C-alpha cells in the first residue's frame, strides 16, 4: 500500500502538532498534566506501532524497552546527579542496545513464537528489576526531580512526541518503510526480491525499541519517578491496546488510542478498583468488531490518504 | 512434589489447547484462579470441609468449563482461531475474569480448610495425607488424559485436527465441536488444579499469573504444537524436583528459567522432547 498525497498528510500532522501546542494555553491544570503524560505515552505507542503496524511483528515485551529508557535515564540522575539531556541520551542508548541484542537472538523466530519470546525476556528483566532492588529500589521505585516547570514539561513531552511522529512519518514514506510493509504483507516474497528481511526486521525493532526507550526516559525525567511497575506485563499490553484502539499501522492512531484509553482508565479508576476490567473489555471488543481501530476504520471508509 | 502434580495438570490443559487448536490461551491461569476461588466459595457454603471439597471438585470444573465454552463460542470461534487475534482476545479475557473476581470476591487472599488431616508416617518422615491424595488424584487425571488422547474417538479427532485440520475435516471430524471440547477440557483441568491447590495455598484474584508462566515453560519445553511431547514435558517437568524448586525459590532462579525457555524457543523451537510424528 503506497501512501497517497504525502503533502496532504504532512500538512495534517503539522496541524495536529500545532493544535497540541496551542491547547496548552487553555487547558485547566489537571488536564494540562494529563495531556503531557498522554503525549509521552503516545510516543511509546508510536514506537510499538513501528514494529506491529509496519513490520507486522506483535510483541508482548515492549515494557522492557520502556523500562530500559526509564532506568537508563533515571539511575544516573538518581545516583550521579546527571543533567537531563545526558540522562535522556543514556536512556535511549540503553533501549537501543537492548533492542539490538534482543533482536539478534529473538528475531530468529516470528509470529507467535516471537511473541512468547518477547514476553519471556521482558518478564525475566522485570524480575531482574525486582531482584536487584538495592539498585533499582524494586516495586517502591525512586524519585528524580529536575525541578522543571509545568510548561517546560508539557513542551518537552510535545517535542518528544513530535520527534517520534515525524520520525515515523519519514520512515513510513521512505523506501525502507516500504520494505518493512512488504515484509508485513509477504515476507517470503520480499526475501525473494533480494531484501535481507532479517536486517530490516532488526532495524524496525531497534527503531521501535529506541522510541519506546526515549518515551520511558522522558517519563522518568518529566514525571520524576521510576519503578518496576513500568516493566511489568501490563505495560507491555498497554501499547498494544493503545495501538489497536487508535488503529494499527496508522500514524495518528497511537495518539488517539492513548488519549482515549488514558481518560477512560482515569475515569473508571475513580469509580472502582477493578478498572482493568475496562482494558479487558476494550481488547475483546476491538479484536472482535474493530480490528482496524478508530483511524484504521476511518481510513478504510472515508480517508484513504491517511498515513 | 505436590505442586509439581498441580503444575502438570495446569500445563496439560494449556498444551492440549495449544497442541490441538494452535492458539495460545493467555487466560489459562485465570481458569486456575477461578477453580481456586470456586473451591473457596463451595467451602464457605458447605459447612463440612470434606463435603465442601467434594462439591468443589464437581462444581468448579463444570462452571469453569461453561465459561470456557462461552468464551470459545462468543470470542474464539468468531476470530476463526487466528493466532494473534486470539492472543489479544485472551489477554482481554484474562482481565475480564480477573477483575470480575476482584469485584465479586475482593482483593483478599482467603484460606480453605484442608478436607481432612492425617499424616502418613513413613519410616523416615511423615507426610501430609492431603498432599498424598493430591498427588494420587493428579496422577490419575494425567493418566486419564493420556488414555483419552490415545484410546478414544475424541482423542483420535484431537490428534487428527492437530496434524492436518483440513484433511481431518474432509474425513468427517467435527472440528468446531472438537475445538470447543478441547478448550473446555483444558480449562477444566486448570480449574481442578486450582481446587486441589487451594488448601495448600490461599485463593487470591492474582494467583493465575505464576501458573500461566510456568505452563508456558512446560509447553515450550515440550515443543509448540507437539501434543505427545507437551504431555510428556508437562509430566516430566511436573515431577522433576528441579523445576519445582524454581517455582518456590528466589527470583534469580525464575529469571534464569525464563531466559532458558526463551532460548529454547529460539534455538530449538520443536522443544526438548521433539520426536517423530506418527
XYZ file of C-alpha atoms in Angstrom:
585
model
C 0.000 0.000 0.000
C 1.595 3.246 -1.041
C 0.968 6.462 0.831
C -1.062 8.803 -1.290
C -0.707 12.575 -1.132
C 2.344 12.931 1.143
C 1.890 16.723 1.124
C -1.626 16.433 2.482
C -0.592 14.056 5.263
C 2.371 16.224 6.237
C 0.025 19.200 6.498
C -2.368 17.172 8.670
C 0.355 16.106 11.066
C 1.775 19.591 11.359
C -1.734 20.871 12.047
C -2.199 18.278 14.806
C 1.138 19.208 16.362
C 0.265 22.921 16.111
C -3.051 22.289 17.825
C -1.337 20.321 20.591
C 1.000 23.291 21.090
C -1.827 25.812 21.264
C -4.124 23.927 23.662
C -1.558 24.096 26.476
C -2.560 27.739 26.994
C -6.244 26.939 27.516
C -6.155 23.585 29.322
C -7.009 23.531 33.039
C -4.101 22.414 35.249
C -5.398 18.851 35.732
C -5.780 18.179 32.017
C -2.537 20.028 31.276
C -0.613 17.376 33.227
C -2.706 14.578 31.764
C -2.105 15.631 28.174
C 1.640 15.888 28.852
C 1.564 12.293 30.116
C -0.547 11.190 27.168
C 1.965 12.698 24.757
C 4.847 10.750 26.301
C 2.825 7.520 26.392
C 1.646 8.124 22.828
C 5.296 8.323 21.779
C 5.706 4.907 23.429
C 2.740 3.607 21.406
C 4.208 5.129 18.237
C 7.365 3.133 18.856
C 5.304 -0.005 19.392
C 3.417 0.680 16.179
C 6.625 0.720 14.134
C 7.069 -2.958 14.898
C 3.428 -4.076 14.861
C 1.931 -1.744 12.290
C 4.694 -1.605 9.705
C 6.650 -4.805 10.109
C 3.772 -6.908 11.381
C 5.576 -8.301 14.435
C 3.474 -8.421 17.586
C 5.474 -8.035 20.783
C 4.314 -8.622 24.333
C 7.531 -7.354 25.860
C 7.859 -3.712 24.959
C 7.834 -2.734 28.619
C 11.465 -3.863 28.710
C 12.429 -1.090 26.294
C 10.317 1.468 28.127
C 11.919 0.380 31.396
C 15.404 0.366 29.845
C 14.882 4.017 28.973
C 13.451 4.659 32.398
C 16.352 3.126 34.326
C 18.973 4.173 31.763
C 17.984 7.784 32.345
C 16.751 7.613 35.931
C 19.592 5.756 37.644
C 22.388 8.164 36.532
C 20.298 11.121 37.682
C 19.486 9.436 40.981
C 22.991 8.229 41.818
C 25.283 10.582 39.916
C 23.170 13.710 39.628
C 23.476 13.741 35.851
C 21.708 16.519 33.948
C 18.552 15.999 31.899
C 19.908 15.888 28.346
C 22.721 13.449 29.161
C 20.320 11.213 31.044
C 17.901 11.240 28.120
C 20.708 10.179 25.770
C 21.755 7.371 28.132
C 18.174 6.157 28.342
C 17.853 5.976 24.580
C 21.219 4.239 24.261
C 20.144 1.656 26.839
C 16.941 0.948 24.919
C 18.630 0.776 21.526
C 21.332 -1.549 22.834
C 18.740 -3.814 24.450
C 16.607 -3.853 21.300
C 19.633 -4.702 19.168
C 20.793 -7.557 21.386
C 17.272 -8.870 21.873
C 16.616 -8.667 18.151
C 19.797 -10.546 17.213
C 18.511 -13.511 19.190
C 14.735 -13.237 19.140
C 14.214 -12.322 15.502
C 15.201 -15.823 14.520
C 11.593 -16.539 15.427
C 8.461 -14.845 14.173
C 4.723 -14.807 14.767
C 3.515 -16.426 17.960
C 6.974 -17.698 18.917
C 8.379 -14.173 18.755
C 5.519 -13.014 20.911
C 6.225 -15.599 23.593
C 9.979 -14.966 23.471
C 9.403 -11.229 23.947
C 7.016 -11.952 26.821
C 9.523 -14.277 28.496
C 12.524 -11.969 28.138
C 10.534 -8.968 29.347
C 9.308 -10.995 32.312
C 12.883 -12.033 33.130
C 14.002 -8.397 33.053
C 11.019 -7.350 35.170
C 12.005 -9.986 37.745
C 15.586 -8.722 37.493
C 14.425 -5.198 38.324
C 12.814 -6.673 41.451
C 15.774 -8.882 42.282
C 18.382 -6.123 42.168
C 16.305 -3.895 44.368
C 19.325 -2.458 46.172
C 19.976 -0.610 42.937
C 16.565 -0.170 41.337
C 14.577 0.017 44.599
C 12.203 -2.507 43.018
C 8.462 -2.001 43.316
C 8.836 1.017 45.503
C 10.848 2.848 42.865
C 12.695 6.112 43.276
C 12.081 9.780 42.680
C 14.209 12.003 40.478
C 13.490 15.673 40.257
C 14.887 18.036 37.689
C 12.798 20.946 39.010
C 11.046 21.669 35.713
C 8.050 23.981 35.417
C 4.740 22.571 34.181
C 5.064 24.461 30.897
C 8.577 23.085 30.335
C 7.308 19.554 30.993
C 4.446 19.956 28.550
C 6.648 21.300 25.793
C 9.326 18.691 26.362
C 6.644 15.993 26.102
C 5.296 17.611 22.943
C 8.781 17.838 21.468
C 9.341 14.137 22.145
C 6.014 13.231 20.585
C 6.623 15.464 17.558
C 10.074 13.980 17.022
C 8.675 10.441 17.251
C 5.764 11.269 14.952
C 7.901 12.904 12.285
C 10.451 10.105 12.508
C 7.672 7.574 11.941
C 6.250 9.611 9.071
C 9.672 9.857 7.454
C 10.225 6.137 7.950
C 6.809 5.341 6.519
C 7.417 7.429 3.394
C 10.977 6.209 2.870
C 11.993 3.195 0.759
C 12.973 1.413 3.971
C 9.459 1.849 5.321
C 8.037 0.317 2.165
C 10.269 -2.715 2.562
C 9.003 -3.082 6.141
C 5.393 -3.009 4.950
C 6.305 -5.501 2.245
C 7.682 -7.820 4.949
C 4.425 -7.466 6.844
C 2.384 -8.326 3.776
C 4.534 -11.183 2.484
C 7.909 -11.886 3.978
C 8.721 -14.769 1.652
C 8.183 -12.699 -1.454
C 10.163 -9.778 -0.051
C 13.087 -12.109 0.579
C 12.850 -13.491 -2.940
C 13.071 -9.930 -4.250
C 16.515 -9.773 -2.699
C 15.889 -7.928 0.559
C 17.577 -9.288 3.657
C 14.422 -9.421 5.757
C 16.289 -10.154 8.990
C 18.203 -6.876 8.769
C 15.048 -4.906 8.047
C 13.193 -6.538 10.902
C 16.146 -5.852 13.197
C 16.180 -2.224 12.068
C 12.488 -1.824 12.794
C 12.882 -3.468 16.195
C 15.762 -1.106 17.069
C 13.780 1.951 15.941
C 10.742 0.688 17.826
C 12.696 -0.077 20.991
C 14.605 3.195 20.734
C 11.422 5.265 20.569
C 9.919 3.264 23.437
C 13.077 3.872 25.495
C 13.009 7.586 24.692
C 9.444 7.653 25.985
C 10.474 5.767 29.128
C 13.394 8.103 29.754
C 11.197 11.158 29.217
C 8.532 9.720 31.511
C 11.008 9.404 34.363
C 12.687 12.755 33.775
C 9.433 14.706 33.363
C 7.227 12.977 35.907
C 10.009 12.289 38.399
C 9.501 8.589 39.031
C 10.953 5.232 38.012
C 9.813 1.842 39.334
C 9.427 -1.838 38.488
C 5.714 -1.499 37.755
C 6.580 0.046 34.424
C 8.489 -3.104 33.448
C 5.564 -5.439 34.188
C 3.414 -7.266 31.654
C 0.652 -4.692 31.943
C 2.957 -2.056 30.478
C 3.653 -4.333 27.543
C -0.059 -4.797 26.997
C -0.907 -1.090 27.198
C 0.893 -0.013 23.996
C -0.709 -2.953 22.201
C -4.132 -1.808 23.393
C -3.492 1.865 22.579
C -2.268 0.996 19.102
C -5.164 -1.384 18.425
C -7.674 1.178 19.642
C -6.264 4.010 17.563
C -5.561 1.905 14.519
C -2.649 -0.427 13.774
C -0.353 0.952 11.108
C -1.794 4.464 11.196
C 0.416 7.321 12.294
C -2.010 9.272 14.450
C -3.731 6.133 15.766
C -1.400 5.705 18.740
C -2.123 9.269 19.896
C -5.887 8.825 19.561
C -5.829 5.419 21.250
C -3.580 6.533 24.104
C -5.598 9.670 24.791
C -8.926 7.892 24.747
C -7.771 4.960 26.887
C -5.955 7.242 29.343
C -9.107 9.188 30.090
C -11.296 6.065 30.135
C -8.989 4.350 32.648
C -8.666 7.586 34.628
C -12.441 7.880 34.864
C -13.004 4.185 35.601
C -10.380 4.130 38.353
C -12.258 6.902 40.134
C -15.319 4.629 40.200
C -13.902 1.204 41.036
C -10.675 -0.568 41.901
C -11.452 -3.107 39.167
C -10.778 -0.545 36.413
C -8.628 -3.001 34.468
C -11.914 -4.667 33.555
C -12.177 -1.874 31.011
C -8.844 -2.895 29.500
C -10.108 -6.449 29.101
C -13.399 -5.465 27.548
C -11.710 -2.972 25.214
C -9.304 -5.646 23.969
C -12.067 -8.159 23.268
C -14.375 -5.619 21.608
C -11.562 -4.256 19.444
C -10.355 -7.610 18.238
C -13.881 -8.837 17.541
C -15.515 -5.843 15.937
C -12.928 -3.155 15.175
C -9.683 -4.915 14.270
C -8.611 -1.820 12.359
C -9.168 0.549 15.262
C -10.594 4.039 15.078
C -8.334 5.622 12.480
C -7.949 2.385 10.548
C -11.725 2.212 10.129
C -11.836 5.874 9.147
C -9.118 5.303 6.610
C -10.909 2.334 5.124
C -14.221 4.184 4.877
C -13.556 7.848 4.227
C -9.936 8.942 4.209
C -7.883 6.625 2.019
C -4.928 9.025 2.015
C -4.409 8.863 5.784
C -0.915 7.547 6.541
C 6.267 -32.754 44.748
C 2.592 -31.963 45.235
C 2.722 -28.619 43.471
C 4.510 -30.485 40.700
C 1.415 -32.566 40.040
C -0.765 -29.498 40.173
C 1.524 -27.787 37.683
C 1.381 -30.813 35.424
C -2.411 -30.620 35.383
C -2.423 -26.910 34.576
C 0.221 -27.213 31.909
C -1.528 -30.186 30.377
C -4.626 -28.045 29.894
C -2.621 -25.321 28.183
C -0.717 -27.742 25.982
C -3.912 -29.512 24.917
C -5.340 -26.197 23.793
C -2.154 -25.159 22.067
C -1.478 -28.538 20.559
C -4.886 -29.071 19.017
C -6.148 -25.555 18.367
C -2.813 -23.850 17.694
C -3.732 -20.926 19.855
C -2.041 -19.531 22.943
C -4.568 -19.125 25.718
C -3.228 -16.293 27.857
C -6.309 -16.545 30.092
C -5.404 -20.102 31.119
C -4.067 -19.022 34.511
C -7.378 -17.325 35.233
C -9.206 -20.641 34.837
C -6.852 -21.978 37.510
C -7.652 -18.961 39.687
C -11.400 -19.413 39.102
C -11.126 -23.018 40.237
C -9.427 -21.949 43.455
C -11.945 -19.186 44.150
C -14.870 -21.519 43.446
C -13.353 -24.017 45.868
C -13.370 -21.292 48.499
C -16.989 -20.476 47.628
C -18.010 -24.139 47.990
C -16.156 -24.418 51.286
C -17.973 -21.378 52.661
C -21.402 -22.638 51.546
C -20.981 -26.253 52.654
C -20.068 -26.470 56.302
C -18.240 -29.776 56.360
C -14.732 -29.438 54.854
C -14.760 -32.829 53.144
C -18.226 -32.294 51.622
C -17.215 -28.798 50.511
C -14.090 -30.164 48.872
C -16.069 -32.855 47.091
C -18.622 -30.294 45.935
C -15.834 -28.059 44.630
C -14.338 -30.949 42.658
C -17.635 -31.197 40.779
C -18.835 -27.599 40.683
C -15.610 -25.808 39.793
C -14.720 -27.731 36.628
C -18.331 -27.613 35.425
C -18.691 -23.862 35.913
C -15.250 -23.074 34.523
C -15.883 -25.412 31.605
C -19.102 -23.499 30.914
C -17.206 -20.193 30.998
C -14.662 -21.634 28.577
C -17.378 -22.914 26.250
C -18.968 -19.470 26.231
C -15.593 -17.853 25.524
C -14.997 -20.274 22.669
C -18.436 -19.717 21.179
C -18.605 -15.944 21.619
C -14.992 -14.920 21.026
C -12.568 -17.501 19.678
C -14.808 -19.002 17.000
C -15.677 -15.559 15.667
C -11.964 -14.883 15.262
C -11.626 -18.115 13.338
C -8.869 -19.075 15.813
C -6.485 -16.580 14.228
C -3.249 -16.939 16.246
C -2.521 -13.301 17.068
C -6.177 -12.288 17.280
C -6.876 -14.979 19.861
C -3.890 -13.872 21.914
C -5.237 -10.334 22.101
C -8.709 -11.678 22.879
C -7.489 -14.000 25.625
C -5.470 -11.163 27.187
C -8.781 -9.327 27.278
C -10.455 -12.393 28.774
C -7.697 -12.566 31.403
C -8.503 -9.072 32.634
C -12.262 -9.587 32.408
C -12.149 -12.734 34.573
C -9.537 -11.383 36.968
C -11.297 -8.062 37.525
C -14.705 -9.710 37.773
C -13.325 -11.866 40.592
C -11.799 -8.772 42.182
C -15.216 -7.108 42.124
C -17.218 -10.071 43.414
C -14.694 -11.729 45.705
C -12.468 -8.891 46.803
C -8.720 -8.340 46.990
C -8.004 -10.606 49.991
C -6.248 -13.941 49.941
C -8.517 -16.442 51.647
C -7.593 -19.854 53.029
C -9.629 -23.009 52.629
C -9.512 -25.683 55.292
C -7.966 -28.967 54.243
C -10.691 -31.605 53.741
C -9.027 -33.894 56.247
C -5.996 -34.002 58.471
C -3.925 -37.066 58.867
C -0.279 -37.746 58.454
C 1.044 -40.785 56.709
C 4.072 -41.864 58.674
C 6.824 -43.339 56.580
C 9.691 -44.925 58.447
C 11.909 -41.906 57.819
C 9.460 -38.986 57.543
C 5.819 -38.055 57.939
C 3.755 -36.879 55.060
C 0.521 -34.912 54.976
C -2.342 -37.137 53.874
C -3.941 -34.389 51.845
C -0.805 -33.802 49.812
C -0.572 -37.514 49.144
C -4.167 -37.518 47.931
C -3.494 -34.583 45.614
C -0.583 -36.470 44.123
C -2.665 -39.603 43.553
C -5.603 -37.675 42.176
C -3.454 -35.671 39.748
C -1.638 -38.763 38.592
C -4.973 -40.413 37.887
C -6.172 -37.392 35.928
C -2.947 -37.240 33.929
C -3.202 -40.922 33.120
C -6.840 -40.415 32.222
C -5.957 -37.584 29.859
C -3.336 -39.765 28.251
C -5.891 -42.551 27.762
C -8.456 -40.156 26.296
C -5.830 -38.863 23.913
C -4.567 -42.225 22.728
C -7.509 -44.590 23.093
C -10.788 -42.765 22.451
C -12.532 -41.378 19.403
C -12.323 -37.845 20.809
C -8.576 -38.297 21.234
C -8.312 -39.527 17.676
C -10.215 -36.472 16.481
C -7.934 -34.239 18.521
C -4.787 -35.744 17.096
C -6.208 -35.640 13.580
C -7.216 -31.985 13.924
C -3.776 -31.196 15.234
C -1.882 -32.863 12.413
C -3.889 -31.608 9.464
C -7.123 -29.764 10.105
C -8.384 -29.690 6.526
C -7.702 -33.347 5.937
C -9.351 -34.197 9.247
C -12.442 -32.235 8.279
C -12.509 -33.987 4.939
C -12.656 -37.255 6.839
C -15.606 -36.056 8.867
C -14.012 -34.778 12.053
C -16.422 -32.203 13.537
C -13.681 -29.606 14.005
C -15.777 -26.947 15.725
C -17.099 -29.326 18.329
C -13.640 -30.813 18.880
C -12.206 -27.309 19.362
C -14.941 -26.357 21.813
C -14.438 -29.618 23.711
C -10.672 -29.155 23.840
C -10.929 -25.582 25.058
C -13.410 -26.557 27.768
C -11.330 -29.593 28.755
C -8.190 -27.500 29.042
C -9.993 -25.002 31.248
C -11.471 -27.766 33.408
C -8.048 -29.269 34.026
C -6.778 -25.869 35.160
C -9.836 -25.425 37.388
C -9.282 -28.836 39.007
C -5.676 -27.880 39.652
C -6.949 -24.700 41.291
C -9.330 -26.661 43.535
C -6.553 -29.032 44.559
C -4.057 -26.300 45.355
C -6.275 -24.105 47.474
C -5.987 -25.986 50.780
C -2.208 -25.616 50.397
C -2.058 -22.074 49.053
C -4.696 -19.387 49.516
C -7.230 -18.236 46.938
C -6.421 -14.803 45.526
C -7.546 -12.986 42.406
C -3.977 -12.509 41.124
C -2.886 -16.131 41.646
C -3.259 -17.010 37.946
C -0.085 -15.390 36.654
C 2.532 -17.765 38.079
C 0.886 -20.993 36.844
C 0.380 -19.329 33.466
C 4.072 -18.526 33.055
C 5.067 -21.944 34.354
C 2.692 -23.623 31.937
C 4.252 -21.626 29.145
C 7.601 -23.013 30.210
C 6.270 -26.551 30.066
C 4.577 -26.110 26.706
C 7.679 -24.554 25.176
C 9.968 -27.277 26.523
C 7.640 -29.921 25.174
C 7.576 -28.314 21.765
C 4.983 -25.906 20.422
C 2.188 -27.921 18.887
C 3.732 -31.281 19.675
C 0.909 -32.903 21.597
C 2.616 -36.008 22.915
C 5.792 -34.021 23.565
C 3.956 -31.437 25.618
C 2.098 -34.085 27.565
C 5.386 -35.794 28.262
C 7.026 -32.495 29.181
C 4.164 -31.496 31.464
C 4.614 -34.766 33.274
C 8.401 -34.690 33.349
C 8.685 -31.049 34.338
C 5.889 -31.511 36.838
C 7.541 -34.330 38.708
C 11.116 -33.145 38.440
C 12.170 -31.529 41.665
C 14.498 -29.111 39.937
C 11.805 -27.087 38.272
C 9.597 -27.183 41.312
C 12.335 -25.630 43.371
C 12.426 -22.950 40.691
C 8.753 -22.321 41.372
C 9.318 -21.552 45.019
C 12.915 -20.355 45.090
C 14.153 -16.784 44.876
C 13.617 -14.546 41.936
C 17.019 -15.245 40.447
C 16.142 -18.863 39.660
C 12.935 -17.716 37.984
C 14.902 -15.255 35.867
C 17.279 -17.964 34.706
C 14.422 -20.377 33.959
C 12.512 -17.780 31.975
C 15.545 -16.832 29.898
C 16.328 -20.514 29.324
C 12.871 -21.105 27.951
C 13.160 -18.122 25.635
C 16.466 -19.586 24.459
C 14.899 -22.993 23.825
C 12.181 -21.345 21.793
C 14.769 -19.576 19.652
C 17.299 -22.353 19.246
C 15.130 -25.448 19.221
C 11.513 -24.447 18.575
C 10.441 -28.070 18.307
C 11.133 -28.469 22.012
C 13.491 -30.561 24.085
C 11.410 -33.678 23.713
C 10.842 -33.479 19.988
C 10.076 -36.798 18.389
C 8.888 -38.132 15.084
C 5.220 -37.510 14.499
C 3.432 -40.746 13.966
